[in-house]
Short mmCIF file of C-alpha atoms in Angstrom, two decimals:
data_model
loop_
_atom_site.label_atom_id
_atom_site.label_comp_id
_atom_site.label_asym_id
_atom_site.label_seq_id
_atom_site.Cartn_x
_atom_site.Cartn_y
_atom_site.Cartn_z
CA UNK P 54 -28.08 -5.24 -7.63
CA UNK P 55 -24.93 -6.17 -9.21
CA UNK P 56 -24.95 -3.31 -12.04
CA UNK P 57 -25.50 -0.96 -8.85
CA UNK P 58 -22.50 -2.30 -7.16
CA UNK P 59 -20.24 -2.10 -9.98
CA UNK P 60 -21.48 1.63 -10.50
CA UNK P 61 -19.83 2.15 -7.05
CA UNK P 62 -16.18 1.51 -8.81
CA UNK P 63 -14.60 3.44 -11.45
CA UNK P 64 -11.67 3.23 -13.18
CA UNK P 65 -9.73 4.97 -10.62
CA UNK P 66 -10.51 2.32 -8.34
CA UNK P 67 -9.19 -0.39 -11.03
CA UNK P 68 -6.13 1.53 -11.14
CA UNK P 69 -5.84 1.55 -7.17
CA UNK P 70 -6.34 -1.88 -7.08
CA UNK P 71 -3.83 -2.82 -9.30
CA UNK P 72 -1.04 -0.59 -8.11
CA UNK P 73 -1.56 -2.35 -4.25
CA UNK P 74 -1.80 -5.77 -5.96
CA UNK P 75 1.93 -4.90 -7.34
CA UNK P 76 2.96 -3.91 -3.98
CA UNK P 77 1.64 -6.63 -1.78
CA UNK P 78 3.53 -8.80 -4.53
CA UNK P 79 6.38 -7.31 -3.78
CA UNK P 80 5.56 -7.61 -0.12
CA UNK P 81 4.68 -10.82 -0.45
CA UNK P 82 8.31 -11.97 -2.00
CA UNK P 83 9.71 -9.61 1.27
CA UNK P 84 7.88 -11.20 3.79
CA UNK P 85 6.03 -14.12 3.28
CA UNK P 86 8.71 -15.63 0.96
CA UNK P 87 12.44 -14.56 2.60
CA UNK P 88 10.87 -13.90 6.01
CA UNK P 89 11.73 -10.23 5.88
CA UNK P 90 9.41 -7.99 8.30
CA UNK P 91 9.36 -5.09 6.16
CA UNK P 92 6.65 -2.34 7.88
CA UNK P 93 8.80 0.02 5.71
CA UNK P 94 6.47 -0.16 2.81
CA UNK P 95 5.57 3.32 2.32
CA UNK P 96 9.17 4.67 1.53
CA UNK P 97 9.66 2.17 -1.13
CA UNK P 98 6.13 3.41 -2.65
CA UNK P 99 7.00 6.67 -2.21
CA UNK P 100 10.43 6.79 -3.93
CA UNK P 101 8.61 6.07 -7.25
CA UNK P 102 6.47 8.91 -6.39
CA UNK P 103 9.63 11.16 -5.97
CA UNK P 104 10.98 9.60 -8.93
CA UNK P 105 8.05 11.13 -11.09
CA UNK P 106 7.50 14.22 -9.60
CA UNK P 107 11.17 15.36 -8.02
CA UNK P 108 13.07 14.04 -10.20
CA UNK P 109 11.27 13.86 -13.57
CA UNK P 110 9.79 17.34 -13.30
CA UNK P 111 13.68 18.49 -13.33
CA UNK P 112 14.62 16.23 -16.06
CA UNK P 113 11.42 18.05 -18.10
CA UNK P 114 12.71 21.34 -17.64
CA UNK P 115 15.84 20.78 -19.27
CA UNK P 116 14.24 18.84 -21.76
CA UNK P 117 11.56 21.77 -22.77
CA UNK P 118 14.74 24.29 -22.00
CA UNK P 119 16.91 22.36 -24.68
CA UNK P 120 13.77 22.18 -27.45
CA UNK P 121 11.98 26.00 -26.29
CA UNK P 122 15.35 28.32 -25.11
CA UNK P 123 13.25 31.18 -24.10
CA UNK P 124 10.79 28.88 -22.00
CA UNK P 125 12.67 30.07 -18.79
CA UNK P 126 12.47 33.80 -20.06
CA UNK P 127 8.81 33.50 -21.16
CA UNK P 128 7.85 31.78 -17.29
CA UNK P 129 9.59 34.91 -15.81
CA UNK P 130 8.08 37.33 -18.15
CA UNK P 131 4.64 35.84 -17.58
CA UNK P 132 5.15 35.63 -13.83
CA UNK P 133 6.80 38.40 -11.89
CA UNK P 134 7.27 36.83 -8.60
CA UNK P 135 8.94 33.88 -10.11
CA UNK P 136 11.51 36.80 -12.43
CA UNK P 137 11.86 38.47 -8.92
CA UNK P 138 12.63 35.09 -6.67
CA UNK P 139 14.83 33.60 -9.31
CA UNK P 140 15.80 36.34 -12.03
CA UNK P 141 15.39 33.96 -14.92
CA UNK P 142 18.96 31.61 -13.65
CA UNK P 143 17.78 27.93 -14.71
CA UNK P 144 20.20 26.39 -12.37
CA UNK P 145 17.94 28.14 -9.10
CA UNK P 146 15.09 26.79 -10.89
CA UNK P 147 15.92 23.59 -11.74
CA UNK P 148 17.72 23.08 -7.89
CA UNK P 149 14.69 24.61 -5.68
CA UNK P 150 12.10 26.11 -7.91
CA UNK P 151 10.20 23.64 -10.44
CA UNK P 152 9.83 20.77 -8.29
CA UNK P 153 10.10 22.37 -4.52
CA UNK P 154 8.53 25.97 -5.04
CA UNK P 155 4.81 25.35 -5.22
CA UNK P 156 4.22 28.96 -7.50
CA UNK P 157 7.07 27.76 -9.64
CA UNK P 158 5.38 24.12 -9.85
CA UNK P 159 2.01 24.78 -10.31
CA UNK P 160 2.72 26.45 -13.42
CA UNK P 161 5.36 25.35 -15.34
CA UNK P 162 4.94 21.54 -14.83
CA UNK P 163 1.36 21.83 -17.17
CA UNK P 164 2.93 24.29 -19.74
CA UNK P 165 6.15 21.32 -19.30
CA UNK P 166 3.91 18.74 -20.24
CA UNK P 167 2.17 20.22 -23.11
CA UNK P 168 5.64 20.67 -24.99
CA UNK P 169 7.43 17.33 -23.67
CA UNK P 170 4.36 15.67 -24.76
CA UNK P 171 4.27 16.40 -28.41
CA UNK P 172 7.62 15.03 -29.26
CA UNK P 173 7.73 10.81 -28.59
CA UNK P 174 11.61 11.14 -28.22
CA UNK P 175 11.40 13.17 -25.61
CA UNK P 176 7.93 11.16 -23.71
CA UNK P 177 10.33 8.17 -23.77
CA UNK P 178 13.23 9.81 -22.59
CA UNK P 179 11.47 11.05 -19.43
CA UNK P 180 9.81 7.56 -19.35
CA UNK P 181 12.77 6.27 -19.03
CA UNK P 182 14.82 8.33 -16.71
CA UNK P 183 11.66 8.51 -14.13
CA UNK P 184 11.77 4.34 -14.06
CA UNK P 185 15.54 4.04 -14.19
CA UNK P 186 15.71 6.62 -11.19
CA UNK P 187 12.70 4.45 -9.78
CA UNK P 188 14.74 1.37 -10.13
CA UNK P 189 18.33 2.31 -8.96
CA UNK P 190 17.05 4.79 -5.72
CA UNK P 191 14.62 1.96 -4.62
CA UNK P 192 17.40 -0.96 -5.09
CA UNK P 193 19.52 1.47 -2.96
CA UNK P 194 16.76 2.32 -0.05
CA UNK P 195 16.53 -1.23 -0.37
CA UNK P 196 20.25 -2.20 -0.16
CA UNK P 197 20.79 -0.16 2.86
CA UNK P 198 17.24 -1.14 4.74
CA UNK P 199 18.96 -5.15 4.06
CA UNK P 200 21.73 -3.84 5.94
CA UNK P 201 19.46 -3.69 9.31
CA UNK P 202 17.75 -7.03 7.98
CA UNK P 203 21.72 -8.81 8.20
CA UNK P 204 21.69 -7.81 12.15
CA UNK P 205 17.98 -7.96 13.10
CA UNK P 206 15.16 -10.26 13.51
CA UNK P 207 11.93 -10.38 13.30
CA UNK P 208 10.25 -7.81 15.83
CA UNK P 209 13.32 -5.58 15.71
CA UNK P 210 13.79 -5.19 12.30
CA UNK P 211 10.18 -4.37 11.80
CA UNK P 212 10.66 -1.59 14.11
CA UNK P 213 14.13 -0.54 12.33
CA UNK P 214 12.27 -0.60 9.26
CA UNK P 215 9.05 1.59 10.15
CA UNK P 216 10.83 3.95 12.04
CA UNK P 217 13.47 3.92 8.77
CA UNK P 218 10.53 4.86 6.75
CA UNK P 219 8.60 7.19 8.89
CA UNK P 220 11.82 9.50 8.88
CA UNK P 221 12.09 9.45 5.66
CA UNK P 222 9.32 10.22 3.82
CA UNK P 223 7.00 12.31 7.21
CA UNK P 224 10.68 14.18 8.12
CA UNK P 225 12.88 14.20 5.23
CA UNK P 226 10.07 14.52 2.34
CA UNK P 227 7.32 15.75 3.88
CA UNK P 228 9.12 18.42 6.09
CA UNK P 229 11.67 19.56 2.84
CA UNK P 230 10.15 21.77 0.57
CA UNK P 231 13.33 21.40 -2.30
CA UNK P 232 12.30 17.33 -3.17
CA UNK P 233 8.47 17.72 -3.81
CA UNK P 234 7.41 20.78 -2.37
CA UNK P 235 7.05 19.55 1.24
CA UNK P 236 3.64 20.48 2.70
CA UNK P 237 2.28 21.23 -0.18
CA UNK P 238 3.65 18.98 -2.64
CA UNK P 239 4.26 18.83 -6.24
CA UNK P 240 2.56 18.28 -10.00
CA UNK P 241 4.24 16.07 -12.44
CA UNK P 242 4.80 15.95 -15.99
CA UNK P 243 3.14 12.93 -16.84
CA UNK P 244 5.39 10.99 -19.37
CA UNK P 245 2.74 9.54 -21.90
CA UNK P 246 2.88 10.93 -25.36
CA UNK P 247 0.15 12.53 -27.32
CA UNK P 248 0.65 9.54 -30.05
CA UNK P 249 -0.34 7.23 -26.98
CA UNK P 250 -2.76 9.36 -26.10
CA UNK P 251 -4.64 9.54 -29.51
CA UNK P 252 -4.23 5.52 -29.59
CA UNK P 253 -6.50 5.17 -26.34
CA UNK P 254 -8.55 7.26 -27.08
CA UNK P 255 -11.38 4.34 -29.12
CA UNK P 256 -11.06 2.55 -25.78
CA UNK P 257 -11.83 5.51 -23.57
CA UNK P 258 -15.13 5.66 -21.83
CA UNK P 259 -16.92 9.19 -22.13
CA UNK P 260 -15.29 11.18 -18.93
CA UNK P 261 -12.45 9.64 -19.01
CA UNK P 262 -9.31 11.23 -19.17
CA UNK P 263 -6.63 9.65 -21.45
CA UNK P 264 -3.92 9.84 -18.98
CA UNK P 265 -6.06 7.77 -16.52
CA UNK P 266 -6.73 4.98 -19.31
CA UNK P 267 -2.78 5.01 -19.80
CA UNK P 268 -1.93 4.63 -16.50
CA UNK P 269 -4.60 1.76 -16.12
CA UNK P 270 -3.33 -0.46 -18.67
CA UNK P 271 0.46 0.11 -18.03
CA UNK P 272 -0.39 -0.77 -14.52
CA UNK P 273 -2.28 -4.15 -15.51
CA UNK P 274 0.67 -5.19 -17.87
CA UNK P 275 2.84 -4.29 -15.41
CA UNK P 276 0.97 -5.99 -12.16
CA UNK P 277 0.81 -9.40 -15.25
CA UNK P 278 4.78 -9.08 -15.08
CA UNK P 279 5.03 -9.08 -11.38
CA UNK P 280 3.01 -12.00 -10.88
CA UNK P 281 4.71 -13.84 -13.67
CA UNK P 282 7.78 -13.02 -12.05
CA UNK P 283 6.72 -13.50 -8.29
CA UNK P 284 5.30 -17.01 -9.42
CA UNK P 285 8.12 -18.16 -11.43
CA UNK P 286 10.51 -17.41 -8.34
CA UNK P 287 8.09 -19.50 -5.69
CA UNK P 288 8.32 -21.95 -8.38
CA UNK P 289 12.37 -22.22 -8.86
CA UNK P 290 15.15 -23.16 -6.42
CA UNK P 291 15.35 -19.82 -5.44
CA UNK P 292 12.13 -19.94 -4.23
CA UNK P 293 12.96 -23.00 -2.22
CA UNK P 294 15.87 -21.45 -0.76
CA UNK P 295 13.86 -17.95 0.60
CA UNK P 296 11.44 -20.33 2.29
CA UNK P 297 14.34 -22.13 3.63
CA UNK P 298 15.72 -19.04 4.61
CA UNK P 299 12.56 -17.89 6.46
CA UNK P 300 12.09 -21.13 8.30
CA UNK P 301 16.01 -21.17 9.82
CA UNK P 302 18.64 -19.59 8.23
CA UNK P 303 20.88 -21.11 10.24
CA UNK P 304 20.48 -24.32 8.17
CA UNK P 305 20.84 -22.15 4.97
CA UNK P 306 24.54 -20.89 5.86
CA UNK P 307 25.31 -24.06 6.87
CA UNK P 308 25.01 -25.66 3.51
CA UNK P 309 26.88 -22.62 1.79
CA UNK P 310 24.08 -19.83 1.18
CA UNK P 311 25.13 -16.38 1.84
CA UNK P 312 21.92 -15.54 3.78
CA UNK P 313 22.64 -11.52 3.70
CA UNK P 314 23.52 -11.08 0.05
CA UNK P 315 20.19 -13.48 -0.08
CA UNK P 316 18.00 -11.02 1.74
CA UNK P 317 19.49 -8.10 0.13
CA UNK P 318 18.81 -9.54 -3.17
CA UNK P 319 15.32 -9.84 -1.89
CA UNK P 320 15.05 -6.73 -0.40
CA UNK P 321 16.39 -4.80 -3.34
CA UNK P 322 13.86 -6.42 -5.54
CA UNK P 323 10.98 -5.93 -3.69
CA UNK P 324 11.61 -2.20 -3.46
CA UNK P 325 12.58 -1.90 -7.07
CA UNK P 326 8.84 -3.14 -7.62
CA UNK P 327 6.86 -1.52 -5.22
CA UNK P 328 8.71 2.39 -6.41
CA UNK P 329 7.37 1.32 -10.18
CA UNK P 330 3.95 0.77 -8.38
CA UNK P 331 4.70 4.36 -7.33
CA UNK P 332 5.36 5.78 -10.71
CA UNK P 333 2.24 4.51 -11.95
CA UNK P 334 0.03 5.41 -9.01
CA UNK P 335 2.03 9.66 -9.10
CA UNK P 336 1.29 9.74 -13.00
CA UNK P 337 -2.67 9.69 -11.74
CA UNK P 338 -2.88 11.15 -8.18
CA UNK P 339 -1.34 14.30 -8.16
CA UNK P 340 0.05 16.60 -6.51
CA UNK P 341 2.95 14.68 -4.96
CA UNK P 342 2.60 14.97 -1.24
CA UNK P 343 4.90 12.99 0.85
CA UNK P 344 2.22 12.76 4.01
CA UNK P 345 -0.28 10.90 1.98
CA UNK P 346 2.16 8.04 1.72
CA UNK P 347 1.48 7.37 5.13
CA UNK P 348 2.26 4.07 6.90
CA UNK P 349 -1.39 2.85 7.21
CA UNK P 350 -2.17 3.08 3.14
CA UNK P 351 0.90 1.59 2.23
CA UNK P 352 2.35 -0.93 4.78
CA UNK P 353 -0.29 -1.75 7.10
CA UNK P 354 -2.98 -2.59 4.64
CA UNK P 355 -0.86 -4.71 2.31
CA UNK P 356 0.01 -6.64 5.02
CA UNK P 357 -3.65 -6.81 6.15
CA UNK P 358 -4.29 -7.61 2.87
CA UNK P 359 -1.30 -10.41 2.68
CA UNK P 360 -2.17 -12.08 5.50
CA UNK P 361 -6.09 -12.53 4.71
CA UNK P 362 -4.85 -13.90 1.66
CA UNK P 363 -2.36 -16.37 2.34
CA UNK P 364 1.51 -15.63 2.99
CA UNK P 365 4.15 -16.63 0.64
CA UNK P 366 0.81 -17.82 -1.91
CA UNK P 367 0.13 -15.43 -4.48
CA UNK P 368 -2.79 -16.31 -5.57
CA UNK P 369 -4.06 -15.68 -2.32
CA UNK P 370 -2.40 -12.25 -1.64
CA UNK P 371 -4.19 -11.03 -4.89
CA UNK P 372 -7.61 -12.36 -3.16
CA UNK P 373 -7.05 -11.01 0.14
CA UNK P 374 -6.04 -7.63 -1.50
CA UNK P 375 -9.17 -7.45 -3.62
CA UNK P 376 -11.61 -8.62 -0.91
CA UNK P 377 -10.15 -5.97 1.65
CA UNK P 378 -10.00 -3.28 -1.16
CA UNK P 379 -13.80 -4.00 -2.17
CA UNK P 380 -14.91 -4.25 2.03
CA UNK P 381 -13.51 -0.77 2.83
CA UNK P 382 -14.93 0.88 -0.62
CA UNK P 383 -18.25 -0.89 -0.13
CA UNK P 384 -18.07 0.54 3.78
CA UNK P 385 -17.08 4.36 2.29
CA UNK P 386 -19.88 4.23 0.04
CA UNK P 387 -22.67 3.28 2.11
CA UNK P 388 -21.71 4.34 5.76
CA UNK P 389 -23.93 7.75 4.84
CA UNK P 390 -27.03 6.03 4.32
CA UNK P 391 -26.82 3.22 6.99
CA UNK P 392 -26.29 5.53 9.40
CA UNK P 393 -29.00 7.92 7.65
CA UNK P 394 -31.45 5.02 7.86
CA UNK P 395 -30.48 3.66 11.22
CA UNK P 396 -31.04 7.07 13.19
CA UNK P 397 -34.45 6.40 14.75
CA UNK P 398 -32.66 3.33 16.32
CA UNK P 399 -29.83 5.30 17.53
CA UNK P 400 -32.66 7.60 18.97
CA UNK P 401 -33.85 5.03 21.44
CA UNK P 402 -30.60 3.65 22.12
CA UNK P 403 -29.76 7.34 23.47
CA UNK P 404 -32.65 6.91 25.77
CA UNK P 405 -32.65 3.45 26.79
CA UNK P 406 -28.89 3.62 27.16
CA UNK P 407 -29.31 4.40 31.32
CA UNK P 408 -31.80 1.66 31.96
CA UNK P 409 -29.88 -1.06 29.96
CA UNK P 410 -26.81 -0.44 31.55
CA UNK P 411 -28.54 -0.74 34.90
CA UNK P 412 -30.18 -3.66 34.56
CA UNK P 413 -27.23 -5.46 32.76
CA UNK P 414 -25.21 -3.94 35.43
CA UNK P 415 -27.43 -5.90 38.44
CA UNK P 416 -27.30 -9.19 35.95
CA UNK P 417 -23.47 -9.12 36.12
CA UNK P 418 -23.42 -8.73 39.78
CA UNK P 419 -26.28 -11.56 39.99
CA UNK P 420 -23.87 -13.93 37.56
CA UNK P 421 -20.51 -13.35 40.10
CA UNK P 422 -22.44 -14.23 42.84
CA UNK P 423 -23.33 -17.21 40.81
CA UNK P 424 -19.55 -17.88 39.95
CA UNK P 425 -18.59 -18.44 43.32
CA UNK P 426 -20.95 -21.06 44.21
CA UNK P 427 -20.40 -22.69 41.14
CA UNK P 428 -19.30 -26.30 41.47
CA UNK P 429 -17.60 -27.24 37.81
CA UNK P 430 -15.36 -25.70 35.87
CA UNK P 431 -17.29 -25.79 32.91
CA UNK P 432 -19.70 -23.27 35.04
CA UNK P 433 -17.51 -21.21 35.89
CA UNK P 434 -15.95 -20.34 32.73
CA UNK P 435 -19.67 -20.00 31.25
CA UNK P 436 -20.09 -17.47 33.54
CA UNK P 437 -17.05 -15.54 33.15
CA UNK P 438 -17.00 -15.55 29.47
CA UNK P 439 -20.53 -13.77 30.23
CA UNK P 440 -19.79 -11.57 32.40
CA UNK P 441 -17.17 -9.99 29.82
CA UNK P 442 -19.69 -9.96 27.35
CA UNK P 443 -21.57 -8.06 29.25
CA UNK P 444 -19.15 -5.52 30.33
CA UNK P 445 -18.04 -5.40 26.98
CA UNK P 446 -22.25 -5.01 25.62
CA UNK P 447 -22.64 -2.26 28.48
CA UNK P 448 -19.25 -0.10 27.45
CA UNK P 449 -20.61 -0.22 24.12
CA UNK P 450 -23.54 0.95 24.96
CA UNK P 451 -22.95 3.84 27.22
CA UNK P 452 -20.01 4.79 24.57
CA UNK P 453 -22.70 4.98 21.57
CA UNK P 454 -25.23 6.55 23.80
CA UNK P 455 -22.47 9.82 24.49
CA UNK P 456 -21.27 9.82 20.73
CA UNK P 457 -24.37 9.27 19.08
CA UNK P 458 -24.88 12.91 18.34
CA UNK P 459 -21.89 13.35 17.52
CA UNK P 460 -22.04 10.47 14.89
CA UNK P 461 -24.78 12.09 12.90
CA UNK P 462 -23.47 15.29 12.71
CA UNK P 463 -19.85 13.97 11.96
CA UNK P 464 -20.63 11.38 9.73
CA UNK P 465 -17.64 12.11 7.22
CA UNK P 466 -15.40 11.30 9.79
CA UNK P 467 -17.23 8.05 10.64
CA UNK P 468 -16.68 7.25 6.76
CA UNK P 469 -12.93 7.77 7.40
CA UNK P 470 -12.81 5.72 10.44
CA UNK P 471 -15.01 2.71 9.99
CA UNK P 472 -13.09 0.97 6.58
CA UNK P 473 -10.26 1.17 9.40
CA UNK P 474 -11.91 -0.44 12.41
CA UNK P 475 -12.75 -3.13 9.36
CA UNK P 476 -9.21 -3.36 8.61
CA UNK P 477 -8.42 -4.21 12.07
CA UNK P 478 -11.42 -6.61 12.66
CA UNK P 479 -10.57 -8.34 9.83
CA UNK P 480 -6.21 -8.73 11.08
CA UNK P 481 -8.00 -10.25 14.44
CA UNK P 482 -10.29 -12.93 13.12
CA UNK P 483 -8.02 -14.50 10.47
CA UNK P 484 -4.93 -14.24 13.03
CA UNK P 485 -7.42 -15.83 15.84
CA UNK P 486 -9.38 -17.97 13.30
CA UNK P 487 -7.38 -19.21 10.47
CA UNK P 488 -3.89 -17.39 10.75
CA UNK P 489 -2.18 -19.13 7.29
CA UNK P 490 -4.71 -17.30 5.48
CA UNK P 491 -7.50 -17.70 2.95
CA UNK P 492 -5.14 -19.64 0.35
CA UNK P 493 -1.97 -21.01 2.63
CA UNK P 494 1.18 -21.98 1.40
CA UNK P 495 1.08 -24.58 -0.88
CA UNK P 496 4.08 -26.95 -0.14
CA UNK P 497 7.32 -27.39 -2.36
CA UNK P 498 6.81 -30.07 -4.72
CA UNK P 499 9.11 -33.16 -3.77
CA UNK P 500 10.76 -34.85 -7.50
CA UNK P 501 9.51 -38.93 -7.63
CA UNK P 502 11.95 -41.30 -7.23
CA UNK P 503 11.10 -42.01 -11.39
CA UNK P 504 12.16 -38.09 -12.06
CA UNK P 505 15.41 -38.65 -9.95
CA UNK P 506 16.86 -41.67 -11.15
CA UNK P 507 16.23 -40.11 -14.65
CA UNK P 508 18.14 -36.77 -13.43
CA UNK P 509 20.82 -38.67 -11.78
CA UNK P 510 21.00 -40.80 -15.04
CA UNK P 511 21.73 -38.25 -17.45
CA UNK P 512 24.12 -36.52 -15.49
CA UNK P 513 26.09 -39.59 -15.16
CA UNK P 514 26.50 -39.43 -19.03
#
């Protein structure tokens, strides 16, 4: 049983789970940490993404242009509608073609990647320009996001903030074809070298492709470094002081704290981290499209998957983001052949539906006549609280009776929809059952009076 559930997840799926463990870190330091609502998730995700494929595919071309001269005059050469569109100028390709034009894109980011690749100078040098522009454009989006988080609170500023990132990446991106292609977004030159390549390649599993096993492990060091990071702040005075923050910042300016350049600190962080999540995730999942960064992937399951776990408790963000991750794969996978295996049940229920609606239709009207001549309270709410259910049971029933035929023969929609309806079953019980999570917040430690007088000793020195 086990080896069969583990054959359910690849290494893709490792790699998935470790880029949304970086960002509901970052989330985490955002939101359960400084208090910041930020439902603007996606953007900061998706500026990596840009990073890798608008930007970086740009920076490749006039790193292959530099090493091959005629690579411009060999593209237009080889492709006539690219010669006739942009007559062999690099400047119209670099500005609109390579990274926006999806004829340009689709072939010169592979031939691109072959010759950046062989040179390790010029791997690192795109390395590094794709997470420096990562860095610096996410601080910014995150800068100017703070600036809304300085006047706003709390259910405001998580509507500032998804509305912020819904016009940026579904408008701006997604509607622009000269960042990544628009629509129909945009290939990237992956920056790994070939001497990386060759050095992964013992550790590969057969059918495998190098690039994924890159991306993996950069993603795990890098997710190690984040929680390093994300625990050593809980851990330090800082730490103290964004909890402080979140709790009443009045009392924070009060004893000298500049709460905005606090949350803009925070903020800036946070994005700077989840656009390097980003990066890692483009370098895999390509083409670039700016619609698949949508706002339920990237800002309402982290915070699903934050709030199962335990806000401003790391530890239990990573558990709540694995046990969500692992609940809607396991639902993908085997939605088909419940559903196969359950369709002689559905059968009847078609059938029966009419006769078990009447009859729990006549039981409800029996238990409100029963209500009013109730004498206790107790009674009375019994027989409410049933009389939902039963409304509730005989919607349910009459709604699967209509759409069971068209659940069969629409399953692959069902798949889509149901690790969904988990996702919100799952916000519902843990807000209604046990809303500080999984793991909650473990409180600051307090020094002993022994570790103070000690402190206060040897500063008196």
């Amino acid at each position: 049983m086990i080896e069969g559930l583990l054959s359910i997840f690849t290494l893709a799926d490792l790699l998935d789970i470790a880029v949304i463990l970086i960002v509901v870190l970052a989330l985490n330091l955002m939101a359960g940490y400084a208090g910041i609502p930020n439902f603007g998730m996606a953007l900061f995700v998706f500026i990596g993404a840009f990073s890798l494929a608008g930007i970086g595919t740009r920076v490749a071309l006039l790193l292959t242009s530099i090493v091959d001269p005629g690579f411009i005059d060999r593209l237009s050469r080889a492709h006539l509608l690219i010669a006739k569109t942009y007559n062999g100028s690099l400047k119209d390709i670099l500005l609109y073609g390579v990274a926006g034009d999806p004829m340009v894109n689709r072939v010169a980011a592979p031939e691109m990647e072959e010759i950046v690749s062989q040179d390790l100078i010029l791997s690192m040098i795109l390395l590094a320009t794709v997470l420096g522009a990562a860095i610096i454009i996410g601080a910014l989006m995150g800068i100017i996001a703070s600036f809304a988080a300085v006047r706003l609170r709390e259910d405001y500023l998580a509507i500032v903030l998804l509305a912020f990132s819904e016009m940026m990446v579904m408008v701006i991106f997604a509607q622009t074809d000269v960042f990544v292609g628009g629509p129909n977004g945009a290939y990237v030159v992956k920056p790994w070298p070939t001497v990386l390549e060759g050095a992964v390649k013992p550790i590969t599993p057969p059918g495998i492709s190098s690039d994924l096993m890159i991306a993996l492990i950069v993603s795990l060091l890098v997710l190690l470094l984040t929680f390093v990071y994300a625990e050593r702040i809980a851990n330090s005075p800082m730490g103290r002081v964004l909890r402080a923050m979140r709790d009443d910042d009045l009392v924070i300016a009060t004893f000298g704290r500049d709460v905005p350049l606090t949350r803009l600190k925070v903020m800036a962080v946070g994005a700077m981290i989840a656009s390097i999540a980003g990066v890692l995730y483009a370098t895999v999942r390509t083409p670039v499209v700016a619609s698949t960064y949508d706002r339920f992937t990237w800002t309402f399951v982290p915070w699903a998957m934050m709030i199962l776990g335990g806000m401003a408790n790391n530890w239990g963000v990573v558990l709540g983001a694995i046990t969500i991750y692992v609940g809607q794969r396991l639902i993908y996978y085997y939605t088909p052949s419940v559903f196969q295996a359950m369709v002689p049940i559905l059968d009847v229920i078609s059938r029966l539906a009419v006769p078990i609606a009447l009859s729990l239709t006549a039981l409800i009207v029996i238990l409100l006549a029963l209500r009013w001549r109730a004498k206790t309270d107790l009674a009375r709410r019994l027989a409410t609280y049933t009389i939902i259910g039963l409304i509730g049971f005989v919607g349910s029933t009459l709604i699967l009776a209509v759409s069971i035929h068209y659940i069969i023969s629409n399953i692959v929609y069902v798949q889509a929809l149901l690790p969904k309806i988990f996702l919100g079953i799952v916000i519902i019980l843990v807000l209604y059952l046990r809303p500080q999570g999984i793991m909650p917040e473990k409180p600051a430690r307090t020094l002993s009076r022994r570790e103070l007088k000690e402190i206060l000793a040897r500063e008196s020195r």
